[in-house]
Short mmCIF file of C-alpha atoms in Angstrom, two decimals:
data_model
loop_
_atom_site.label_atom_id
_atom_site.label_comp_id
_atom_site.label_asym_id
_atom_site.label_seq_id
_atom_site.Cartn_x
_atom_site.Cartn_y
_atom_site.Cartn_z
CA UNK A 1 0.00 0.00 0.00
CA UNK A 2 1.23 3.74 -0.86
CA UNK A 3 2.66 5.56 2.44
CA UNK A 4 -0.15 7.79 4.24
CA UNK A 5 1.00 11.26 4.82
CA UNK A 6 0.99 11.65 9.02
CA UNK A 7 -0.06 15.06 9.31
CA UNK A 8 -3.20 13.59 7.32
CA UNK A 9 -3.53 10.27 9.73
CA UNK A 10 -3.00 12.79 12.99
CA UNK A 11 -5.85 15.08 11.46
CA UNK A 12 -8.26 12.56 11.02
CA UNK A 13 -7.47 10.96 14.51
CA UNK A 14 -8.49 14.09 15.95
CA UNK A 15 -12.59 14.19 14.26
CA UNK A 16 -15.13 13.25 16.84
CA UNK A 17 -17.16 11.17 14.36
CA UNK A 18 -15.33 8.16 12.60
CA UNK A 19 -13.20 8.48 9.88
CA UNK A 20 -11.18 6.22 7.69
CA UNK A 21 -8.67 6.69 4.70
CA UNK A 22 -8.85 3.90 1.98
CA UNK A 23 -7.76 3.43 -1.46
CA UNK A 24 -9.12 2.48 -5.01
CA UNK A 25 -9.01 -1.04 -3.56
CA UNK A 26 -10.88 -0.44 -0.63
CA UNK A 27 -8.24 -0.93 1.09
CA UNK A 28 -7.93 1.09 4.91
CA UNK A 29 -5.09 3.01 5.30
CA UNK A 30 -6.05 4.85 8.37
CA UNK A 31 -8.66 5.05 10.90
CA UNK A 32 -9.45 7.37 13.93
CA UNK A 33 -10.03 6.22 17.45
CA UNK A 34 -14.21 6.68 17.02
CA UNK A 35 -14.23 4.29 14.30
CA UNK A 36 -11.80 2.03 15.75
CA UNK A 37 -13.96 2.63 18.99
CA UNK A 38 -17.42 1.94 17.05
CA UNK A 39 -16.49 -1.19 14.50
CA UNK A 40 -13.06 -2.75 15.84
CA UNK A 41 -12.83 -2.53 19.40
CA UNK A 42 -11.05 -5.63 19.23
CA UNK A 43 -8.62 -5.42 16.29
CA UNK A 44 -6.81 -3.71 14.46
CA UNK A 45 -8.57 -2.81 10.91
CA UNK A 46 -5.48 -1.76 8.63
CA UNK A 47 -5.13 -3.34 5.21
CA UNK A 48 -8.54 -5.20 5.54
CA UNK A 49 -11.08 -4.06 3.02
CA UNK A 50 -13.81 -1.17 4.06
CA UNK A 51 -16.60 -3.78 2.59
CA UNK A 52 -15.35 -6.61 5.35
CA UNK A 53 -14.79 -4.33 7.98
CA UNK A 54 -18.53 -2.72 8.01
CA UNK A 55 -20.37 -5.27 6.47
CA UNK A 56 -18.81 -8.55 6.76
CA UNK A 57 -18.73 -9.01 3.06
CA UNK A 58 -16.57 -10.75 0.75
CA UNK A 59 -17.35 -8.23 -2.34
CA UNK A 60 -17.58 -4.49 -2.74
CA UNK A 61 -21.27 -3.03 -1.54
CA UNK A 62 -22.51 -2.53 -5.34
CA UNK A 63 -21.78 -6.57 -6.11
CA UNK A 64 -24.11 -7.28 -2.55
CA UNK A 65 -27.41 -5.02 -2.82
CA UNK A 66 -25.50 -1.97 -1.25
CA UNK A 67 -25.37 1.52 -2.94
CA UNK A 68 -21.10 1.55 -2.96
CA UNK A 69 -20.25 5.41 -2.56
CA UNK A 70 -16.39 4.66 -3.99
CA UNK A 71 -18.16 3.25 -7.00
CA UNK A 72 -20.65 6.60 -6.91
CA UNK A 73 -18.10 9.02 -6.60
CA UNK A 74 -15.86 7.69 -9.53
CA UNK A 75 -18.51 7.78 -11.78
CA UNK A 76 -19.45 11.40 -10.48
CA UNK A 77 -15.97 12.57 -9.33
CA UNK A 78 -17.72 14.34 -6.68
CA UNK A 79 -18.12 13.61 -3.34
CA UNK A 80 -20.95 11.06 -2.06
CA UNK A 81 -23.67 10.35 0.50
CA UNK A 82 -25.62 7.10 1.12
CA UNK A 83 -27.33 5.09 4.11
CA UNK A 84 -26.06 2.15 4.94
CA UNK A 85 -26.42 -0.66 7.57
CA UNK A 86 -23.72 -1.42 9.12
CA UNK A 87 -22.04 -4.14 11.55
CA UNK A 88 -21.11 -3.12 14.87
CA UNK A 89 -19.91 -5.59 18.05
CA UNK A 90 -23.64 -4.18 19.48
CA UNK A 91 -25.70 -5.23 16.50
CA UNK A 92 -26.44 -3.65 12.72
CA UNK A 93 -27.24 -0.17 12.95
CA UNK A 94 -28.19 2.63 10.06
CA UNK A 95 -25.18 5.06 9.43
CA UNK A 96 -25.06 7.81 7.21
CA UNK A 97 -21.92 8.15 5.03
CA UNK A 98 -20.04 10.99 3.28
CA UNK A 99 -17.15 9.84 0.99
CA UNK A 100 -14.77 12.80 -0.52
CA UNK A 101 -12.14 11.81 -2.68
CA UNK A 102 -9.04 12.77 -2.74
CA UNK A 103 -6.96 13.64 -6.02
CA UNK A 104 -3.25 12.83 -6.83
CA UNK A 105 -1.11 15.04 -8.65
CA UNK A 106 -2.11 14.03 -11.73
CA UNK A 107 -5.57 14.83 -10.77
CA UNK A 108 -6.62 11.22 -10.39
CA UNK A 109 -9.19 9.87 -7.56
CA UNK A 110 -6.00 7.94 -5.39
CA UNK A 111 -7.78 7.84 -1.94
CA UNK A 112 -10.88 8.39 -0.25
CA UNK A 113 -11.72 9.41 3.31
CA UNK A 114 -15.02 8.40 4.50
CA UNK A 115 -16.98 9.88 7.43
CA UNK A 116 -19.69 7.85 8.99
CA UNK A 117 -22.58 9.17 11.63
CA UNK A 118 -24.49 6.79 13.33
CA UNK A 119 -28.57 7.10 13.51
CA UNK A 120 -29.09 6.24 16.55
CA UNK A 121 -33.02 6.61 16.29
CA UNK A 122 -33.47 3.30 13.57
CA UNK A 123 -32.22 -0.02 13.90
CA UNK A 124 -31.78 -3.03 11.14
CA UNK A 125 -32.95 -5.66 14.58
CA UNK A 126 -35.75 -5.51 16.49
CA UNK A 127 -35.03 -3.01 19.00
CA UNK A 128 -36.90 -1.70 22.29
CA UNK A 129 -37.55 1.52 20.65
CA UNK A 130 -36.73 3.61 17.41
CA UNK A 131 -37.42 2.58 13.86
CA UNK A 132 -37.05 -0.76 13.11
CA UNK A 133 -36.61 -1.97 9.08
CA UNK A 134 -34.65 -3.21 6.74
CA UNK A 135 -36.70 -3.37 3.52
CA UNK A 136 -35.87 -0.70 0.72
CA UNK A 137 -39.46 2.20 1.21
CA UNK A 138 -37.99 1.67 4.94
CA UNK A 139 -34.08 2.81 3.91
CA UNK A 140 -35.61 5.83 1.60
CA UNK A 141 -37.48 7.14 4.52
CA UNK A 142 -34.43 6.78 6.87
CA UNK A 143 -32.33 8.30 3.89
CA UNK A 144 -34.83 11.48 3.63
CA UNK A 145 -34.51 11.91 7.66
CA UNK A 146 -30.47 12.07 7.62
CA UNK A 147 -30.64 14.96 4.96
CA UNK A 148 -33.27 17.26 6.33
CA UNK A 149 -32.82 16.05 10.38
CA UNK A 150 -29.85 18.60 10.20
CA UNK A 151 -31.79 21.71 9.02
CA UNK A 152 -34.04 24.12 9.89
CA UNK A 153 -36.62 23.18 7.26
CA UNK A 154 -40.19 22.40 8.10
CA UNK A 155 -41.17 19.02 7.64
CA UNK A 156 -44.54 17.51 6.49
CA UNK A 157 -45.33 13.79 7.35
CA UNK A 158 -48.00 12.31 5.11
CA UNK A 159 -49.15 8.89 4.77
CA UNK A 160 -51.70 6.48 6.30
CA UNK A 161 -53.03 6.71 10.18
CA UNK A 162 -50.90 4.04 12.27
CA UNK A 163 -47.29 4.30 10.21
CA UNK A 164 -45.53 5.61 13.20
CA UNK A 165 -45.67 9.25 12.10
CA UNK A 166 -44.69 10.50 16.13
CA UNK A 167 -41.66 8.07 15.54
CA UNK A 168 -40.37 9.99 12.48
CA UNK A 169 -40.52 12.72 14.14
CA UNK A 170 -38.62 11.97 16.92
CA UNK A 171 -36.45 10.64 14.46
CA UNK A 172 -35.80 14.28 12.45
CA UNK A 173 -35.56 15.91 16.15
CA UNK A 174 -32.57 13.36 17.16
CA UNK A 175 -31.10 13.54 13.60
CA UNK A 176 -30.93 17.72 14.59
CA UNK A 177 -28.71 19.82 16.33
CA UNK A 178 -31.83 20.57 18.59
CA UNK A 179 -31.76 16.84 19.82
CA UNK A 180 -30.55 17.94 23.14
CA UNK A 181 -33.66 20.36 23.76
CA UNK A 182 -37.40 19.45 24.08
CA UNK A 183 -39.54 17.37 21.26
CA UNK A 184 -43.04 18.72 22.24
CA UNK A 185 -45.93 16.66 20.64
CA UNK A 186 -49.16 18.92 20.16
CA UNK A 187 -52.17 16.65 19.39
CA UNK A 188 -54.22 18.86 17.03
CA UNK A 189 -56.96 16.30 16.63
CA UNK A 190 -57.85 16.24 20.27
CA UNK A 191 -57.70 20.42 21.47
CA UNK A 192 -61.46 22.15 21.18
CA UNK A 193 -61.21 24.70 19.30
CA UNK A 194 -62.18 26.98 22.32
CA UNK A 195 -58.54 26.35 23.81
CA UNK A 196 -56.69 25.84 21.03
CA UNK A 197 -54.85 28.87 21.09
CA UNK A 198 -54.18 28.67 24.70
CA UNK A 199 -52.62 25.25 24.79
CA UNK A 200 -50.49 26.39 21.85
CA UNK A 201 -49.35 29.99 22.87
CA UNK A 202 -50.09 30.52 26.17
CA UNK A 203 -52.08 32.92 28.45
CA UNK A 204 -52.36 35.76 30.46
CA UNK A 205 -54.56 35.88 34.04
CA UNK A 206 -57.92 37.12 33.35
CA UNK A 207 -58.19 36.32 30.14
CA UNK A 208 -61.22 34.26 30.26
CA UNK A 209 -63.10 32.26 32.71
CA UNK A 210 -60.59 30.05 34.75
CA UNK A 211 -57.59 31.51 33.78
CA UNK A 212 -56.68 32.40 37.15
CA UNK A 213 -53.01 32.62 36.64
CA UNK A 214 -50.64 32.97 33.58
CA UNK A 215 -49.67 30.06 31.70
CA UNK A 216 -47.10 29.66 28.95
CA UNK A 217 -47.95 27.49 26.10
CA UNK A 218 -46.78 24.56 23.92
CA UNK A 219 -44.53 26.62 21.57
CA UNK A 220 -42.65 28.16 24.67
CA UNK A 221 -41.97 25.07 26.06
CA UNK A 222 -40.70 24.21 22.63
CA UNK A 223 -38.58 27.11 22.46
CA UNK A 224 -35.06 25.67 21.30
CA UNK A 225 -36.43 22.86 20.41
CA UNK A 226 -38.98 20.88 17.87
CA UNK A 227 -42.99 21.34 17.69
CA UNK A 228 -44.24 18.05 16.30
CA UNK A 229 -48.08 19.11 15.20
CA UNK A 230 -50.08 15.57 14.87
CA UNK A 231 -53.12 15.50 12.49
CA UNK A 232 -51.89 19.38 11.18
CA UNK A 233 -54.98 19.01 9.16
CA UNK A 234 -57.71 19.01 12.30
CA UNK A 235 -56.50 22.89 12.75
CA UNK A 236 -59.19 24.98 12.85
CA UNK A 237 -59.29 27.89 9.68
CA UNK A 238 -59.14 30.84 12.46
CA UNK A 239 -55.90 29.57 14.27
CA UNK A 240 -53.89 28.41 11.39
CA UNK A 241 -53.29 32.28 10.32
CA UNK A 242 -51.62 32.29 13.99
CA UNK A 243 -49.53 29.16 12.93
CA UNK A 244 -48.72 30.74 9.88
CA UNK A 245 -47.39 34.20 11.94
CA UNK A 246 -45.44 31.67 14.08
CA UNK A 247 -44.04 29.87 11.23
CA UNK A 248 -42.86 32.93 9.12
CA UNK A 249 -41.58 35.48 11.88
CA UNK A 250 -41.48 33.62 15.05
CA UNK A 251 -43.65 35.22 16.55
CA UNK A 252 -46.66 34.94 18.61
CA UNK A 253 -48.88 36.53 21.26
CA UNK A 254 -50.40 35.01 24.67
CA UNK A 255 -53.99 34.51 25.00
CA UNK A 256 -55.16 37.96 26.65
CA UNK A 257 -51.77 39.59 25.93
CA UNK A 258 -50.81 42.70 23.44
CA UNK A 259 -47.25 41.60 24.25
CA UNK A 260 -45.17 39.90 21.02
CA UNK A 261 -43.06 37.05 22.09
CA UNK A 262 -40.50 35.23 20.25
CA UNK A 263 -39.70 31.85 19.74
CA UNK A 264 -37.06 29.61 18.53
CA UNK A 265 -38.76 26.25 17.33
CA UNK A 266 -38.22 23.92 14.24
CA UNK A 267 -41.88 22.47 13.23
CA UNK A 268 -42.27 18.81 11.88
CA UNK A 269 -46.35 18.63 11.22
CA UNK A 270 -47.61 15.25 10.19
CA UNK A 271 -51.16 14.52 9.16
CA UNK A 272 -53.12 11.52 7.05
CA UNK A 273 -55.50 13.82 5.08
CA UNK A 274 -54.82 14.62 1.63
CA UNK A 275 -53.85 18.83 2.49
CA UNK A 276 -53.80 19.68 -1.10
CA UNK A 277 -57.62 18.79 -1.37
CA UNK A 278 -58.57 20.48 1.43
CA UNK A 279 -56.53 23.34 -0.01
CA UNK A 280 -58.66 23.38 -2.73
CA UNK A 281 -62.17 22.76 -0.65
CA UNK A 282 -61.15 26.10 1.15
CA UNK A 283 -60.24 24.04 4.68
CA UNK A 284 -56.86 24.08 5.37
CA UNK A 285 -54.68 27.81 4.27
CA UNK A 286 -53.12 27.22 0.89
CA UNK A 287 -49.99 29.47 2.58
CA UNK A 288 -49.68 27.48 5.77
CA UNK A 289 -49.81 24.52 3.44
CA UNK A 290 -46.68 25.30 1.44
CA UNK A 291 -44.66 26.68 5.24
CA UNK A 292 -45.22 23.45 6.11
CA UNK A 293 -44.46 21.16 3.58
CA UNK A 294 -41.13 22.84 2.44
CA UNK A 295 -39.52 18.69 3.09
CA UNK A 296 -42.76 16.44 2.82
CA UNK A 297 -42.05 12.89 3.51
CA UNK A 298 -44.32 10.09 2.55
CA UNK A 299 -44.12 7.26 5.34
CA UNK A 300 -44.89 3.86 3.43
CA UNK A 301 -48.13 1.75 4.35
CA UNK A 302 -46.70 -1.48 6.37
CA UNK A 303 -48.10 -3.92 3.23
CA UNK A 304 -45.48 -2.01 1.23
CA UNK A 305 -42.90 -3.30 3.78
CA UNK A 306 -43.83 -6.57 4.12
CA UNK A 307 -40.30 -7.90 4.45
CA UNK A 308 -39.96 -5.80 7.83
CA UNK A 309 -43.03 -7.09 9.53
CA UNK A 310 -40.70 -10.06 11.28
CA UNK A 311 -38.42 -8.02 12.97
CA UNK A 312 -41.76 -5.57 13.41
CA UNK A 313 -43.41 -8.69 15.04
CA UNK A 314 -40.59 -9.77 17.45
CA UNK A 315 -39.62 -5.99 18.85
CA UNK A 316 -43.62 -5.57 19.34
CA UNK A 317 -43.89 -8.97 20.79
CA UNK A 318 -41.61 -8.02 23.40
CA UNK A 319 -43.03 -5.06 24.63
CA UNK A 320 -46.86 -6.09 24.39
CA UNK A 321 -46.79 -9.67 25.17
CA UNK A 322 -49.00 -10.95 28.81
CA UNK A 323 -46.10 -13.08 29.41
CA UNK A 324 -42.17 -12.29 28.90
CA UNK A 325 -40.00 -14.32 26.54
CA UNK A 326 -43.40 -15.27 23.73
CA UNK A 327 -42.61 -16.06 20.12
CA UNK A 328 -44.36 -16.34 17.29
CA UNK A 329 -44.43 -19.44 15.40
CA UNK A 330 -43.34 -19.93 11.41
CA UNK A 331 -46.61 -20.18 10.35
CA UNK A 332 -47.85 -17.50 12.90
CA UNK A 333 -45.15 -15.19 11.58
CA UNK A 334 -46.26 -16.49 7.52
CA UNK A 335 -49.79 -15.62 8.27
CA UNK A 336 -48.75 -11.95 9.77
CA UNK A 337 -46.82 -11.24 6.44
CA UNK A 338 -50.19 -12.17 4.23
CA UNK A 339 -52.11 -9.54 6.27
CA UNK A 340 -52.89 -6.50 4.64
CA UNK A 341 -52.63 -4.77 7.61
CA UNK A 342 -55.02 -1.60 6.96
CA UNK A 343 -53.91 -0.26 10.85
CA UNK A 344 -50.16 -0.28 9.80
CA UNK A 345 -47.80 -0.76 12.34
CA UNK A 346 -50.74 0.18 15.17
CA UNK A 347 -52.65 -2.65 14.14
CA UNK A 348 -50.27 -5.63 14.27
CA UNK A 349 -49.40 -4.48 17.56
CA UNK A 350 -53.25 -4.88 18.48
CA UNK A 351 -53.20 -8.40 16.89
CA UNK A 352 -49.70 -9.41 19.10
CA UNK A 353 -51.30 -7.94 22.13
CA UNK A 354 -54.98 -10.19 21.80
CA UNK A 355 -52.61 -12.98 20.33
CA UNK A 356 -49.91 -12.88 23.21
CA UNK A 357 -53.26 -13.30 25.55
CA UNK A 358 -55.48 -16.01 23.31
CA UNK A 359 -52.04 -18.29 23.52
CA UNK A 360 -51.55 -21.02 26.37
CA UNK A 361 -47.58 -21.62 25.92
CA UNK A 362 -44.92 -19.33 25.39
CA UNK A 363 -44.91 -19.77 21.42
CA UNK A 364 -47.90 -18.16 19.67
CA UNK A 365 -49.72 -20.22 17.05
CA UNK A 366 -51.62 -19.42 13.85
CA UNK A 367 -54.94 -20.39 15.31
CA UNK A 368 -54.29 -17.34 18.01
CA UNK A 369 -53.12 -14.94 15.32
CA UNK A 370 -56.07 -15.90 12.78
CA UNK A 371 -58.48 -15.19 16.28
CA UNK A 372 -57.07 -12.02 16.94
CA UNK A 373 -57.39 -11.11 13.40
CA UNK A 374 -60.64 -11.73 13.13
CA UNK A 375 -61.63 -9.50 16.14
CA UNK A 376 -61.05 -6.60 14.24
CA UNK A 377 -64.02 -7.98 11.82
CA UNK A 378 -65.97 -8.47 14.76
CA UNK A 379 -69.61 -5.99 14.49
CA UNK A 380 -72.50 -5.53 16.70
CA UNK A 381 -74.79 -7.69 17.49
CA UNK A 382 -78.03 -6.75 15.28
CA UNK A 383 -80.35 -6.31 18.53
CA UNK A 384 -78.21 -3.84 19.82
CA UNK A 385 -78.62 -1.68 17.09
CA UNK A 386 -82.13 -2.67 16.08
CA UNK A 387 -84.03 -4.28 13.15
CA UNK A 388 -85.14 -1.31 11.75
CA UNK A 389 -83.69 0.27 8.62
CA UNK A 390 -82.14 3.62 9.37
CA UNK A 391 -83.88 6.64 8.16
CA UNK A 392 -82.64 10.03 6.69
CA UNK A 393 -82.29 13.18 9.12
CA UNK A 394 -83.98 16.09 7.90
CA UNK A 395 -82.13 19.29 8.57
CA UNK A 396 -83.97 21.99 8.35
CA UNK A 397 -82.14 24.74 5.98
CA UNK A 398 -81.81 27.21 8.69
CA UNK A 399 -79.27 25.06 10.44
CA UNK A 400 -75.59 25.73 10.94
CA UNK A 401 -72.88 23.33 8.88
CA UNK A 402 -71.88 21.94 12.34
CA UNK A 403 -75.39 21.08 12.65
CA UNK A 404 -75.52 19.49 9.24
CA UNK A 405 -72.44 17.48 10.20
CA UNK A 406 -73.74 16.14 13.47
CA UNK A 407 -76.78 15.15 12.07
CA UNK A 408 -75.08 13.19 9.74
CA UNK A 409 -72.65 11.06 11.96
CA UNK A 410 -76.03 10.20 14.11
CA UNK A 411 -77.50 8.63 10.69
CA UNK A 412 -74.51 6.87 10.18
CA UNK A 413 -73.87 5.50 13.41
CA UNK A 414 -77.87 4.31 13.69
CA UNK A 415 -76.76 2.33 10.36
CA UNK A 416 -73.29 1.17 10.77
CA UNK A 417 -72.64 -2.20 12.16
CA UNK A 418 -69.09 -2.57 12.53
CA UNK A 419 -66.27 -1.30 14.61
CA UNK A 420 -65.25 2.43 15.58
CA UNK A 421 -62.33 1.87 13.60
CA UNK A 422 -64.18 0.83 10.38
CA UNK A 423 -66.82 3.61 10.36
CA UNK A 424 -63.83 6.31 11.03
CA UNK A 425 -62.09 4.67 7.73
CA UNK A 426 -65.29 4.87 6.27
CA UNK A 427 -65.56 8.27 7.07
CA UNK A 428 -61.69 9.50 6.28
CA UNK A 429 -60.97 10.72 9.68
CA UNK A 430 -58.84 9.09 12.30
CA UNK A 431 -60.25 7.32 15.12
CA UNK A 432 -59.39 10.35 17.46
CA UNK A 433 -61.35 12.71 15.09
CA UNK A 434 -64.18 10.56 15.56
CA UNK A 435 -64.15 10.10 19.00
CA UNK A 436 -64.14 13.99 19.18
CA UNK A 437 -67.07 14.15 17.03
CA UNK A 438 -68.68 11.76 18.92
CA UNK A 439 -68.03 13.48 22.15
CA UNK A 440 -69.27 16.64 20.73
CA UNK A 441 -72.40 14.61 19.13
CA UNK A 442 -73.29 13.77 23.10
CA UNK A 443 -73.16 17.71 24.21
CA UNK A 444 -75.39 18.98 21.34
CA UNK A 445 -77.76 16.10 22.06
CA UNK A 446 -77.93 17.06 25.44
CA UNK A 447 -78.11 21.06 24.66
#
């Protein structure tokens, strides 16, 4: 191998995150104490291959289903990023890489120096918590959250109710420099409109009825930190021209107060609904819509990863199960990658939870996981709800939209004979959203 300058090997030993030097052979020349620290505790790495060392493989990454950054950046001559998993003496973990080459004096690519930062929030094993995948729509997502965790760009989660949006986020805010201030989760789906605004900014004594002393709100307790909005879309119109002041100066005023604040917070908002629709139906603020979604991200439905859903199963298992050290047979496991799974990730952890308690022994069966299944097809008994057919509600014209609305989820639940969960799919709301409808359904009946 060619001789490594020192003054290059003594300023690599000196980075915090690991480093090595290799050649066009993938050969390492050099490495720093935090990688020796993080993939060789034991041995010394010198002269063995970059592809052995981090993956345990005999052939470069492009010849073994990896995206190979040396092989990127010749064909580019620039330098490279990619995600990779990566063997460590704790387990495979996710790390994002950055490759620069370096040129000889001839202007050739003779060596390349590769840094490596660990994402701690995902893991290629089951795991206790984090993300948990291995399949490729599970690598693009972690790929999108290493590029814009280090920013200060907004991010929009989209996708399906149950895909472990909150996890994401947690995932940008750890991926941030922020990481080592507050994450604070505002459910938007579950604040009345009436104190809305008071939850998220604050108030002043006096400033209605109760309010008997001042109270900061949601974004100060951000401050510094990320504001992860849940179900952005259940904002109401009035108070999303307030989000948008936020969002664009960072700014905002206390309930009761003529006093401007500031704020430092990054905003990750996540929501199922489709926002652009709703843009267009006049719902949701076509200029809060684009502040928000400056990085969208579209989390994948769990039947898309369908080759995650064992090491899903067995990091669920563990923390659901009624009895410690439960596992889930080969044909339990088979029929749990046939599911469709509708719920996402939220619903096979319902079906491990009723299977871990339908099983006698310690290893769950396919008769358990076809029963717990099936209780999410489960309905009403029919004398519950009553033999006769369900008539329309006539709303007289005078009557408010919220009126109009109410009186159509009573029709609907005098007619619907499943589950909570079907008739909120049915509807295109989340479960929460109907639950506050529902709530709100039992105060106007009572008015």
């Amino acid at each position: 191998m060619a001789a490594v300058l020192p003054e290059l090997v003594s300023y690599l030993e000196g980075l915090p995150e690991p480093h090595i030097l290799f050649d066009r052979q993938y050969r390492i020349m050099a490495a720093n104490a935090a990688y020796r620290r993080q993939f060789s505790p034991q041995g010394s790495v010198i002269g063995r291959t970059c592809h052995e060392v981090s993956h345990h493989f005999d052939v470069p990454c492009d010849q073994a289903g990896e995206s190979c950054p040396l092989a990127r950046s010749r064909e580019s001559g620039q330098r490279e990023r990619v995600l990779h998993l990566h063997h460590t003496p704790q387990g495979e973990s996710y790390v994002n890489i950055e490759l620069v080459p370096l040129r000889d004096a001839r202007g050739e690519q003779a060596f390349f120096i590769e840094k490596m930062e660990p994402l701690r929030v995902a893991q290629g094993q089951p795991a206790v918590q984090g993300l948990i995948g291995r399949s490729e729509p599970f690598r693009r997502l972690l790929s999108q959250v290493a590029r814009v965790g280090p920013s200060r760009a907004s991010v929009l989660l989209l996708g399906e109710s149950g895909t472990g949006k909150e996890l994401v986020a947690q995932a940008v805010h750890e991926a941030s420099p922020r990481a080592a201030h507050c994450l604070v989760v505002v459910d938007c789906a579950s604040l009345p409109e009436t104190l809305f605004e008071s939850e998220l900014f604050g108030h002043e004594r006096g400033a209605f009825t109760g309010a008997g002393t001042s109270r900061p709100g949601l974004v100060e307790s951000a401050s510094g930190g990320t504001l992860f909005l849940d179900e952005v879309g259940d904002i109401p119109l009035p108070m999303q021209v307030k989000l948008l002041r936020l969002l664009e100066s960072g700014t905002y005023r206390r309930v009761g107060s003529t006093e401007l604040r500031r704020t430092d917070v990054r905003v990750v908002a996540a929501t199922h609904r489709d926002l652009k629709a709703m843009v267009a139906d006049g719902r949701f603020r076509e200029d809060l819509y684009y502040r928000l979604s400056a990085f969208p991200i579209v989390l994948p439905p769990l039947r898309e990863r369908a080759g995650d859903i064992a090491l899903l199963a067995q990091a669920l298992l563990e923390r659901v199960a009624s009895r410690p050290r439960m596992v889930l047979s080969a044909g339990a496991l088979d029929r749990l990658q046939r599911h469709a799974f509708p719920g996402n990730v939220r619903e096979l952890r319902n079906v491990l939870e009723r299977a871990s308690l339908l099983a006698d022994e310690l290893e769950i069966g396919v008769d358990e996981i076809e029963a717990a299944l099936g209780a999410d097809a489960l309905s009403v008994p029919a004398p519950l709800l009553g033999t006769r057919a369900p008539e329309p509600v006539a709303v007289p014209p005078q009557r408010s939209l919220r009126d109009v609305e109410l009186a159509v989820l009573q029709e609907r639940l005098r007619s619907h004979q499943g589950t909570r969960a079907e008739l909120a799919r049915q509807l295109g709301i989340s479960e929460r959203s109907l639950y506050r409808k529902l709530r709100a359904l039992g105060q106007h009946s009572g008015s």
